Coordinates of C-alpha atoms in Angstrom, one line a residue:
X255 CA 89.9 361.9 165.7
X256 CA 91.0 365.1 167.6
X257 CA 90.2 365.1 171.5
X258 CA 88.7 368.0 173.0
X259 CA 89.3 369.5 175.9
X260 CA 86.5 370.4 178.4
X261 CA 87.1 373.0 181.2
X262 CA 85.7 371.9 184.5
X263 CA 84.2 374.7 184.9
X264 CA 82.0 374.8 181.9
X265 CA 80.3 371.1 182.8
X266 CA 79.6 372.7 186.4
X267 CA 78.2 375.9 184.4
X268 CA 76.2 373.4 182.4
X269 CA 74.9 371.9 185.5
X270 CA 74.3 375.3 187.7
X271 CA 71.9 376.0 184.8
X272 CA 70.0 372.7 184.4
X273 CA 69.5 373.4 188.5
X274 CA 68.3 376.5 188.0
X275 CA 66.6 376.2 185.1
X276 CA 64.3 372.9 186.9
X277 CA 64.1 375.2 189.9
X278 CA 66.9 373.1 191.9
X279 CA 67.5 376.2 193.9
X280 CA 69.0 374.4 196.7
X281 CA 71.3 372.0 195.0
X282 CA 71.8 375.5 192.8
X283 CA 73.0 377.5 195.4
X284 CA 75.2 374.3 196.9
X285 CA 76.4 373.2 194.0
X286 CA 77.7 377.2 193.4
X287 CA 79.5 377.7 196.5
X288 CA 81.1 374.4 196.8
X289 CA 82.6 374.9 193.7
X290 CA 83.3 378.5 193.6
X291 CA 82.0 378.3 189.6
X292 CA 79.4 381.2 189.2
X293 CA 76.8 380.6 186.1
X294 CA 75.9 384.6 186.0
X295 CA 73.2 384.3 183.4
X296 CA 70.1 385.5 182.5
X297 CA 67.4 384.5 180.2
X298 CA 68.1 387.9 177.8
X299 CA 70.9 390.3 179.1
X300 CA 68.5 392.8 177.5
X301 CA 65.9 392.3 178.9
X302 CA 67.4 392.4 182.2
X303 CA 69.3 395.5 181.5
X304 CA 65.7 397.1 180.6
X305 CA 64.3 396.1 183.7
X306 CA 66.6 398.1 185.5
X307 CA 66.5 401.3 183.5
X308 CA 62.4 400.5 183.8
X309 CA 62.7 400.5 187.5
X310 CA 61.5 396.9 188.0
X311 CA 63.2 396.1 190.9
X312 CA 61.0 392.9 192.2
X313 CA 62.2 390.9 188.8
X314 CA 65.5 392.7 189.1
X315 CA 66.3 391.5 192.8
X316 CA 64.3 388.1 191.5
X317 CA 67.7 387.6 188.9
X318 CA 69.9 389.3 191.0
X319 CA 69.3 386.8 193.9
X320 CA 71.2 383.7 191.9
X321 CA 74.2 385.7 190.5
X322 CA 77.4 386.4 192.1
X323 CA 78.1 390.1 191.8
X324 CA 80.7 392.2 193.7
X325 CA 79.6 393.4 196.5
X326 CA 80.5 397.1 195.5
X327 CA 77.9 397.0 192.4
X328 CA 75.2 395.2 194.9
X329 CA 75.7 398.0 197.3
X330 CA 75.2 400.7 194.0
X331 CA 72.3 398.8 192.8
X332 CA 70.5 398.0 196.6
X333 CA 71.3 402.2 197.6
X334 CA 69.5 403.3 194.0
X335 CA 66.2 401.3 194.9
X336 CA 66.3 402.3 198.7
X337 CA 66.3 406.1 197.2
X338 CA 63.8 405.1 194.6
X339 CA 61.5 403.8 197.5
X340 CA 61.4 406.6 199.4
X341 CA 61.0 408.9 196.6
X342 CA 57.3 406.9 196.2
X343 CA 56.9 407.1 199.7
X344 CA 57.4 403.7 200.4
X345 CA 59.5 404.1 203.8
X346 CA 58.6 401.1 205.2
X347 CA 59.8 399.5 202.1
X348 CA 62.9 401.1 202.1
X349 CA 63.8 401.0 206.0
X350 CA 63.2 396.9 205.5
X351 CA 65.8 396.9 202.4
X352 CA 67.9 398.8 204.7
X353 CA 68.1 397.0 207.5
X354 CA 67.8 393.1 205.4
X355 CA 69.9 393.3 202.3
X356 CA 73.2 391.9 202.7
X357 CA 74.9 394.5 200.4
X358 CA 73.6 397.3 202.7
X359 CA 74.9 395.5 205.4
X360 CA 78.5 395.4 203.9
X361 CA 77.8 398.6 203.0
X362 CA 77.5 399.6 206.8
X363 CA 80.3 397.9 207.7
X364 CA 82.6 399.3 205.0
X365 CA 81.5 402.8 204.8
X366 CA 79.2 403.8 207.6
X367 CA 78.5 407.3 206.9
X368 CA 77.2 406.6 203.7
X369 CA 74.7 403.9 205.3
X370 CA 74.0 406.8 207.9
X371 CA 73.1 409.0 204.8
X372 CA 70.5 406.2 203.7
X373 CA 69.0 406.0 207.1
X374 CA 68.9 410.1 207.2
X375 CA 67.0 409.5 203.6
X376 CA 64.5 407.2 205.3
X377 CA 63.5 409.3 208.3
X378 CA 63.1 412.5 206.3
X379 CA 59.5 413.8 205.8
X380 CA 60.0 416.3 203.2
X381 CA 61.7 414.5 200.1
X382 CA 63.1 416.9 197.3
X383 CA 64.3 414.4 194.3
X384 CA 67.3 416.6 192.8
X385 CA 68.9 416.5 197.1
X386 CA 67.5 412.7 197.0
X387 CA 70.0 411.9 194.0
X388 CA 72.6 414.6 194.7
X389 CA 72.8 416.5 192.1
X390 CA 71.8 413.5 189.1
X391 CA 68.4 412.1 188.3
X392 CA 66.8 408.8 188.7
X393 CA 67.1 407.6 185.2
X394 CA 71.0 408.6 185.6
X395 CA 71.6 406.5 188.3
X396 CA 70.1 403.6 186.3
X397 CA 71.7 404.1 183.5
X398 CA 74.7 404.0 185.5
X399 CA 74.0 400.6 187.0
X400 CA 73.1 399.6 183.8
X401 CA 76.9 400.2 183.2
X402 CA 77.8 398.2 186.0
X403 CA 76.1 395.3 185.2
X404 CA 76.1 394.8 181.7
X405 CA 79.7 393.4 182.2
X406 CA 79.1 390.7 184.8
X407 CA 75.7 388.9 183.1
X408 CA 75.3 387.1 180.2
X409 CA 72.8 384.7 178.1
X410 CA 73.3 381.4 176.8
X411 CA 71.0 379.4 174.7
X412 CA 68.4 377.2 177.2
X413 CA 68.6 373.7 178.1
X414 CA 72.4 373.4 177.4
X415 CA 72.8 369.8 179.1
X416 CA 70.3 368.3 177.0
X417 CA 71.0 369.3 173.8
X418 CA 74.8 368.3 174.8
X419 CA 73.4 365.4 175.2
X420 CA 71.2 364.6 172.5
X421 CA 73.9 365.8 170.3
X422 CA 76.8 363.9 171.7
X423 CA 74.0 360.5 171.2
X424 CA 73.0 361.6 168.2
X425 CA 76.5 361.7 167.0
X426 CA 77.3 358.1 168.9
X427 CA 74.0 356.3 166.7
X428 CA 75.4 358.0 163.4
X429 CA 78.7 356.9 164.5
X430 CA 77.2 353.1 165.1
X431 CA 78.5 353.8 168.6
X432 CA 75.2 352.9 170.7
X433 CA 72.2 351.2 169.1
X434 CA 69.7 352.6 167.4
X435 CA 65.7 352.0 167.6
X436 CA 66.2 351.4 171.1
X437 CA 66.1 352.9 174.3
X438 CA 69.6 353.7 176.4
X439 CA 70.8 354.4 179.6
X440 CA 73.2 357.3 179.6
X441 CA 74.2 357.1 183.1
X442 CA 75.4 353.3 182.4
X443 CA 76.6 353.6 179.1
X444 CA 74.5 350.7 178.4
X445 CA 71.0 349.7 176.4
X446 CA 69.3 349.0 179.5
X447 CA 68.3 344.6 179.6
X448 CA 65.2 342.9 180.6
X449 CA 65.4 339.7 181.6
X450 CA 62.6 337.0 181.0
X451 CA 61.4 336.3 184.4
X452 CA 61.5 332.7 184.1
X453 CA 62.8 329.8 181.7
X454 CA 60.7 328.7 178.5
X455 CA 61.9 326.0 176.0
X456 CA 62.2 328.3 172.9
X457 CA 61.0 326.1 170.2
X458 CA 58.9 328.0 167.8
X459 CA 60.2 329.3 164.9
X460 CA 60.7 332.9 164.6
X461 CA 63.3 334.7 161.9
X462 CA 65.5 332.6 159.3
X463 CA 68.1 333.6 157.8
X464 CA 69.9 332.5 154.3
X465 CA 73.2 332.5 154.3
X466 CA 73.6 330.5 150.6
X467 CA 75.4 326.6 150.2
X468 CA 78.6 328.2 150.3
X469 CA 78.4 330.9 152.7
X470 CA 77.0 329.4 155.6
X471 CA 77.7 330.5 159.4
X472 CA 80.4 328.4 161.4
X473 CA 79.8 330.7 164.1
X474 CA 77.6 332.8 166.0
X475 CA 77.4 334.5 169.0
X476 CA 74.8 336.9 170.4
X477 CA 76.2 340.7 172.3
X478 CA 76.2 341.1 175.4
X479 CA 73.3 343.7 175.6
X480 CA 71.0 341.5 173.5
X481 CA 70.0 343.8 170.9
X482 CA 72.1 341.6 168.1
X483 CA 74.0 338.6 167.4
X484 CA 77.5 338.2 165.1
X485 CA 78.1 335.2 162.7
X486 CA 81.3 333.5 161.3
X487 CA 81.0 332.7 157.9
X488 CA 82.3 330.2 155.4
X489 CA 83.4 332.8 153.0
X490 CA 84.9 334.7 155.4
X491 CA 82.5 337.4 156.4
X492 CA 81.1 338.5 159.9
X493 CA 78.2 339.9 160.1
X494 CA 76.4 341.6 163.4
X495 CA 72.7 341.2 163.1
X496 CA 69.3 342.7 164.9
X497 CA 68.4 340.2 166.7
X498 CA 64.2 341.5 166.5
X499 CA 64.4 342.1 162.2
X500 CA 66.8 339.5 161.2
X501 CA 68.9 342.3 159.3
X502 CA 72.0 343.3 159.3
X503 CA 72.5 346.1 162.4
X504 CA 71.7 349.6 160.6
X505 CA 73.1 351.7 163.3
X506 CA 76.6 349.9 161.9
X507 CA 77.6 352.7 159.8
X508 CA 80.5 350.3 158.5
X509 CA 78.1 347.5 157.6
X510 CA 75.7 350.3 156.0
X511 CA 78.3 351.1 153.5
X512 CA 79.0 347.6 153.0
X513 CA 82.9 347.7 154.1
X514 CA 82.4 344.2 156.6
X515 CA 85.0 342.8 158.9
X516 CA 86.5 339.7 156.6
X517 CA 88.9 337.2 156.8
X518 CA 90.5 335.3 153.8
X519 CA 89.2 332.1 154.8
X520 CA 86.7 330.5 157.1
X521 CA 85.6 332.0 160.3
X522 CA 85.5 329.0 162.1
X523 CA 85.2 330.9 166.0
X524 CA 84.0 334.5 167.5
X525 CA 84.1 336.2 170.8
X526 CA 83.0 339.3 172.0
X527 CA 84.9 340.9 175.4
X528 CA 82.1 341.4 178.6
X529 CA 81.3 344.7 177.5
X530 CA 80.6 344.5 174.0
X531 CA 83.6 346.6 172.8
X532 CA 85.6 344.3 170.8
X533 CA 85.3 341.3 168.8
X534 CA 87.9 338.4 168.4
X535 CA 87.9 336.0 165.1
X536 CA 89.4 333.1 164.3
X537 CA 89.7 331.9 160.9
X538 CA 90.7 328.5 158.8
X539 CA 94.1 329.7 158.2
X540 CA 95.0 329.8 162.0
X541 CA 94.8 334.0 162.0
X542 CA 93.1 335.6 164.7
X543 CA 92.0 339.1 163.9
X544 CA 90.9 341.8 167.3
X545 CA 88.7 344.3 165.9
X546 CA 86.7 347.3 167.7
X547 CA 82.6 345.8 167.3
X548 CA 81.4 349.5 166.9
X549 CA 83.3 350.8 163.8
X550 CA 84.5 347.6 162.1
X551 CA 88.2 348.8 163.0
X552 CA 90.9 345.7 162.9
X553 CA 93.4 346.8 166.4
X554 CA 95.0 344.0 166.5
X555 CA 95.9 340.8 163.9
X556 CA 97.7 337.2 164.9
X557 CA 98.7 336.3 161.2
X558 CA 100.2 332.9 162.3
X559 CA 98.0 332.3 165.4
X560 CA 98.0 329.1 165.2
X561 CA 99.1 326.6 162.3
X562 CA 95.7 325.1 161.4
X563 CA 92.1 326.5 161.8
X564 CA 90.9 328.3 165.2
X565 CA 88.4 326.8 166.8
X566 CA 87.3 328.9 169.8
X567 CA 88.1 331.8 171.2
X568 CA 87.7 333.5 174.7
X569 CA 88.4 337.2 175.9
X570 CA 89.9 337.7 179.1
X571 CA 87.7 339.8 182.0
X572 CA 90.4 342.4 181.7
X573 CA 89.9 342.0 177.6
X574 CA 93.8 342.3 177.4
X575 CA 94.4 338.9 176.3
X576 CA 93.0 336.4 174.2
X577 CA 92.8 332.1 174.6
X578 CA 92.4 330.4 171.6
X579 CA 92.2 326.7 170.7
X580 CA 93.3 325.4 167.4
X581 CA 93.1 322.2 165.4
X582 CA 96.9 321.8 165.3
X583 CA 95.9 320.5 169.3
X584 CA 97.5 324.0 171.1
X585 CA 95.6 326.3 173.2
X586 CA 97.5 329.7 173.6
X587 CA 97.2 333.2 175.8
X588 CA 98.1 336.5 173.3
X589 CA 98.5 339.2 174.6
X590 CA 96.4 342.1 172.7
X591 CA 98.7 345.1 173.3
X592 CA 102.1 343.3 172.6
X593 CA 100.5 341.4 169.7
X594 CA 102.9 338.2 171.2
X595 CA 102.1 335.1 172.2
X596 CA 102.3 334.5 176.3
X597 CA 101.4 331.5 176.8
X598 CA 101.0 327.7 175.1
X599 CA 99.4 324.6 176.7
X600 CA 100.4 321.5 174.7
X601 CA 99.3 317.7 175.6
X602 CA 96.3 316.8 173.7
X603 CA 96.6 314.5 171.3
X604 CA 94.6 315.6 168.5
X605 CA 92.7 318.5 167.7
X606 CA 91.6 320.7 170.3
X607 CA 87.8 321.7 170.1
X608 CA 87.1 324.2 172.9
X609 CA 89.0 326.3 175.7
X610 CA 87.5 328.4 177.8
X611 CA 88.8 330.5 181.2
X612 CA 87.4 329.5 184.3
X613 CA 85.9 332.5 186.3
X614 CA 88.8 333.3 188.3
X615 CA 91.3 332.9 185.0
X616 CA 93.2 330.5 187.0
X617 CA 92.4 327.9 184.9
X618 CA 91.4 326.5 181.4
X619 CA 89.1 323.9 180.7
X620 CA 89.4 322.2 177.2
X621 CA 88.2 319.1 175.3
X622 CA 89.3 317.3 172.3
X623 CA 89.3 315.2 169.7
X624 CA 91.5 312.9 171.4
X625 CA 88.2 312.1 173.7
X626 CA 89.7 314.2 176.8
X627 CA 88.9 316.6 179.2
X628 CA 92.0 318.9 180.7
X629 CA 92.1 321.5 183.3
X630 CA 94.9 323.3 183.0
X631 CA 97.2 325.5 185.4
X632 CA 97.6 329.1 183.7
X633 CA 100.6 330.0 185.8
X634 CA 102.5 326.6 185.3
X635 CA 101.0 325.6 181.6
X636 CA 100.8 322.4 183.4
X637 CA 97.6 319.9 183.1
X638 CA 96.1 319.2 186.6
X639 CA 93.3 317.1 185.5
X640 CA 92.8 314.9 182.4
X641 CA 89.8 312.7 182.1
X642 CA 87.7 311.4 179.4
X643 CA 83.6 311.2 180.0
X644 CA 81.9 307.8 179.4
X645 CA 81.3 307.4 175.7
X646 CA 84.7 309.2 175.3
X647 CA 86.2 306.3 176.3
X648 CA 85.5 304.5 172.9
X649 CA 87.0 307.0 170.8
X650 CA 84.0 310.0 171.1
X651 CA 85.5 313.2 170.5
X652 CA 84.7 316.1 173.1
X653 CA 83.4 319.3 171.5
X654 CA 82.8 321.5 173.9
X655 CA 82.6 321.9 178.0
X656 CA 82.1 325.0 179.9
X657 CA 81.9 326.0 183.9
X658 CA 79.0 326.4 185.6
X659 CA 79.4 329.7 187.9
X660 CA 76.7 328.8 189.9
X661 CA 77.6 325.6 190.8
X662 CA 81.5 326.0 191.5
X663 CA 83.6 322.9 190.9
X664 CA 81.2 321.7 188.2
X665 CA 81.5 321.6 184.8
X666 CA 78.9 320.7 181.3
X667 CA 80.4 318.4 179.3
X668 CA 79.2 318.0 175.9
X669 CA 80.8 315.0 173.3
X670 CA 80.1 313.7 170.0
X671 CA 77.6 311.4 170.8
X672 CA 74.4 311.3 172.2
X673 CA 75.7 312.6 175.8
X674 CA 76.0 315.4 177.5
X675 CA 77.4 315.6 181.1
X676 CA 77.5 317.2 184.2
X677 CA 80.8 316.2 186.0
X678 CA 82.9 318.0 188.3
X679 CA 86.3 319.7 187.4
X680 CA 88.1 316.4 189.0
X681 CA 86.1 314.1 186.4
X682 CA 83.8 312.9 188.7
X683 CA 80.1 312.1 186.6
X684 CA 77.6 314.0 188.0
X685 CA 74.5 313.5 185.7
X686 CA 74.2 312.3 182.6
X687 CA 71.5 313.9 180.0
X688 CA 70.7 312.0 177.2
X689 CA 69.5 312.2 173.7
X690 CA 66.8 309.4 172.7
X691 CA 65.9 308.7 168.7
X692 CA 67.8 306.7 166.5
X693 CA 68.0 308.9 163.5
X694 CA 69.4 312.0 165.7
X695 CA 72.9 312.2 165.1
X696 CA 75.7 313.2 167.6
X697 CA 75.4 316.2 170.4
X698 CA 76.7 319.2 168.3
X699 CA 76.5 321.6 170.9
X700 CA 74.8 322.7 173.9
X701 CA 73.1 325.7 176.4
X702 CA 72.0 326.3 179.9
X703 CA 68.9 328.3 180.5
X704 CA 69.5 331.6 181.5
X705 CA 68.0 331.1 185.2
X706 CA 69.4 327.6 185.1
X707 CA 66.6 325.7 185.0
X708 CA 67.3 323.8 181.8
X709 CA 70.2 322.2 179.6
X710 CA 69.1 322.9 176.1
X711 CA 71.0 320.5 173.3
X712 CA 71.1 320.4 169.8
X713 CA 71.7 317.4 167.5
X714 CA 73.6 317.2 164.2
X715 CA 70.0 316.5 162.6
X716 CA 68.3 319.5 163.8
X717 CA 66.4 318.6 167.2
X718 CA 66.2 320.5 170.2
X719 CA 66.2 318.8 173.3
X720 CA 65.4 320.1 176.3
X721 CA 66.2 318.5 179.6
X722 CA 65.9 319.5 183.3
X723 CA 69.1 320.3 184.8
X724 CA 68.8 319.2 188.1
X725 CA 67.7 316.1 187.2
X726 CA 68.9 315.3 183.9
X727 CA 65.1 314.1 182.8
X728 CA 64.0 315.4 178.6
X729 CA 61.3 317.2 179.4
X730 CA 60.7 318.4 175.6
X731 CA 62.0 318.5 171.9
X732 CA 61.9 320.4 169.3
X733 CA 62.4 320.0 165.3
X734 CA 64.0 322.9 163.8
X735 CA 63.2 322.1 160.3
X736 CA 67.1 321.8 158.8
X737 CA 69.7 319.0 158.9
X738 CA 73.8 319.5 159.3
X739 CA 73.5 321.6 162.3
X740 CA 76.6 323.1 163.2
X741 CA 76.0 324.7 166.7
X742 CA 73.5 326.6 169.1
X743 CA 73.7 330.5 171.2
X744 CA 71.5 331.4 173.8
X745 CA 70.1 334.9 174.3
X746 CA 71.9 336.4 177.1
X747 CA 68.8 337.7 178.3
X748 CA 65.5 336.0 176.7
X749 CA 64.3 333.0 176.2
X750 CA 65.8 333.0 172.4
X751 CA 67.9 330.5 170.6
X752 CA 70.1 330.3 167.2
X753 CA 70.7 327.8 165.3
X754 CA 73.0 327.3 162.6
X755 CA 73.6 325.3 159.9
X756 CA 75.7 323.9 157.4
X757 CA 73.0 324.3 154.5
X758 CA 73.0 327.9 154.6
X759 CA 70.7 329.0 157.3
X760 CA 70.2 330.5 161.0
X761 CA 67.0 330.2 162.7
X762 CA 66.0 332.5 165.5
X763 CA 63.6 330.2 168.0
X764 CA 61.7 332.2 170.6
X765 CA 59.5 330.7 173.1

């Protein structure tokens, strides 16, 4: 796409006349002279130019009061109406001009005895028009201001700022840069969020959505301004969905036209940078793919990634690097712009289920099917910490852990079992929250509430469980109706949850 180039002086011009045209006259007049940008326009050049051949010297002096004229065609125009107001006998009217305008006050400072002449005009009691004019006539004289003027005004279409605007979004929704159906703040860049005012166990029902036996999500994770979620599929699809229809994101002009983001085998792990820009996947074949969320674009691919399946990923706050975990038991740092792998983190001693960065970056937390927990040293590559949680200690892999920036130096632990944990980052146990029922099936994955209240688990049969953080008591549960799950997201803003599993389906639960 070719860039164009905007003069500074045309977005102050677009301003000066939004000011003007809301009847900002103070931020108009401001804004003007701080800048030294004129706007010089009228509503019809025209139509001004008629008013001053008409002789209608209150609109004329109305317009003239917000342009920036020289001072030599103010003094012409200010001189013709002091003559014309003494030619109708208005004196008074013409002595106040004479004495308040600040052209006629240049003009007595620049040429004095032609200001004298004006004041000789003004005390006269007999007036004779053709010694008034010298020699011309009235209409003469305007038509020679006319001449004057017609050079330093001009018209432009109204309301230039907001139809700029409304063009540039227009553009951006048919683009499938911003959202459509929805509100958004220009000033932010951003759809603006509302944020459920307290926690609510989401456990009815709201949208399914079939995926088929052989196509079903392995991942999914919702954007960061809540209007939409993106899945990981087993054929090797991602799709970005509405998160209020259930459909496929229309404003998506790629996904309108059917051309989706694929991989050539199973996308096994997503992530989406902070602002919602780009998209990271991870597929089967260890390839990691970067692509740009709002027109399907691939900027960046790891072919050989890792040498088995990815399974996480994780965009740095700066979103110039990616970490990655993989099952042949690495976690790596690439680096986006070089394309090149920057740093490896070996030790585990099996496949390596999660990784994520701690808030800082300093560190990486990770788990494993080895049944451990490490904290690792970004700088160094070293391990600082290596635990295993309780039931880990017979052999239970870890699946997933994650920090808890609210409560620094802990750490949610989640493994294959019917545990979850809060420990801290040393491996100290915190609280335990556990899943009751015989015929529930191992922890597949877990959430906390967005105000923190609750820790929100899902098992591989298909029940929610919902327990109070701070005390690790299961205050509710919740039967979602399908077996095989495969993992849970959490709205970043409602109380909404999706689940996905392995028989072809994701369920939207609201509360």
């Amino acid at each position: 796409m070719t860039s164009v180039e905007i003069e500074a002086a045309d977005v102050i011009k677009v301003i000066l006349q939004f000011c003007k045209e809301n009847d900002l006259q103070e931020s108009f007049r401001t804004l003007q002279k701080e800048c030294g940008v004129t706007l010089n326009t009228v509503e019809s050049v025209d139509s001004f130019l008629d008013d001053i051949k008409q002789g209608k010297w209150d609109k004329v002096l109305l317009e003239v009061a917000d342009l920036q004229i020289p001072v030599k065609k103010l003094e012409a125009l200010h001189e013709q109406i002091v003559l014309e107001m003494v030619e109708l006998r208005e004196v008074e009217t013409a002595r106040a001009l004479l004495r308040q305008s600040e052209a006629l006050m240049a003009l007595r400072s620049e040429d004095p005895e032609r200001y004298l002449a004006l004041e000789k005009v003004c005390n006269r009691t007999l007036i004779d028009p053709k010694l008034l004019y010298q020699g011309s006539s009235r209409h003469k004289r305007r038509d020679a201001i006319v001449k004057l003027f017609q050079t330093e005004v001009r018209s432009v279409p109204p309301s230039r700022l907001m139809v700029l605007l409304g063009q540039a979004m227009k553009w951006q929704r048919q683009e499938g840069l911003i959202p459509s159906n929805t509100s958004f703040d220009i000033f932010s860049g951003k759809v603006p969020t509302s944020v459920d005012d307290e926690d609510v166990f989401p456990s009815q029902q709201d949208i399914t959505i079939k995926f088929g036996a052989k196509s079903y999500p392995e991942c999914a994770l919702f954007l960061p301004d809540g209007t939409g979620f993106v899945t990981g599929s087993a054929d090797g699809f991602i799709e970005v969905w509405d998160v209020w229809t259930g459909s496929l994101k229309s404003d998506l002009s790629y996904q309108a036209s059917e051309k989706f983001m694929t991989h050539e085998s199973s996308v096994l792990s997503v992530a989406i940078s902070h602002d919602g820009q780009l998209l990271a996947s991870g597929s089967k074949d260890g390839e990691i793919k970067v692509w740009k969320l709002q027109n399907g674009q691939c900027l960046r691919k790891f072919e050989a990634a890792h040498m088995e399946g990815v399974t996480s990923l994780m965009f740095s706050n700066e979103k110039n690097k990616i970490l990655s975990s993989s099952f042949d038991g690495t976690i790596r740092i690439h680096g986006i712009k070089s394309g090149k792998l920057l740093k490896e983190f070996r030790g585990h001693e099996s496949f390596v289920h999660s990784a994520v960065f701690s808030p800082d970056e300093q560190s990486i937390l990770s788990t494993s099917a080895d049944s451990s927990v490490c904290l690792w040293n970004v700088s160094s590559s070293d391990c600082q910490v290596r635990f295993r949680p309780q039931a880990s200690k017979l052999g239970k892999p870890v699946i997933e852990a994650f920090f808890l920036p609210s409560e620094p130096g802990h750490i949610i632990v989640a493994e294959s079992s019917c545990h979850v944990y809060m420990m801290t980052v040393k491996g100290d146990l915190v609280r335990t929250y556990e899943v009751t029922g015989s015929d529930t099936g191992p922890v597949v994955g877990c959430r906390i509430s967005n105000h923190g209240n609750y820790l929100i688990a899902l098992t591989e049969n298909g029940t929610l469980h919902c327990f109070e953080k701070e005390t690790g008591k299961l205050i509710n549960t919740a039967a979602t109706g399908s077996n095989r799950a495969i993992g849970l997201e959490l709205h970043p803003h409602k109380n909404i949850l999706a689940c996905y599993f392995q028989e072809g389906v994701l369920k939207l639960f609201k509360a």
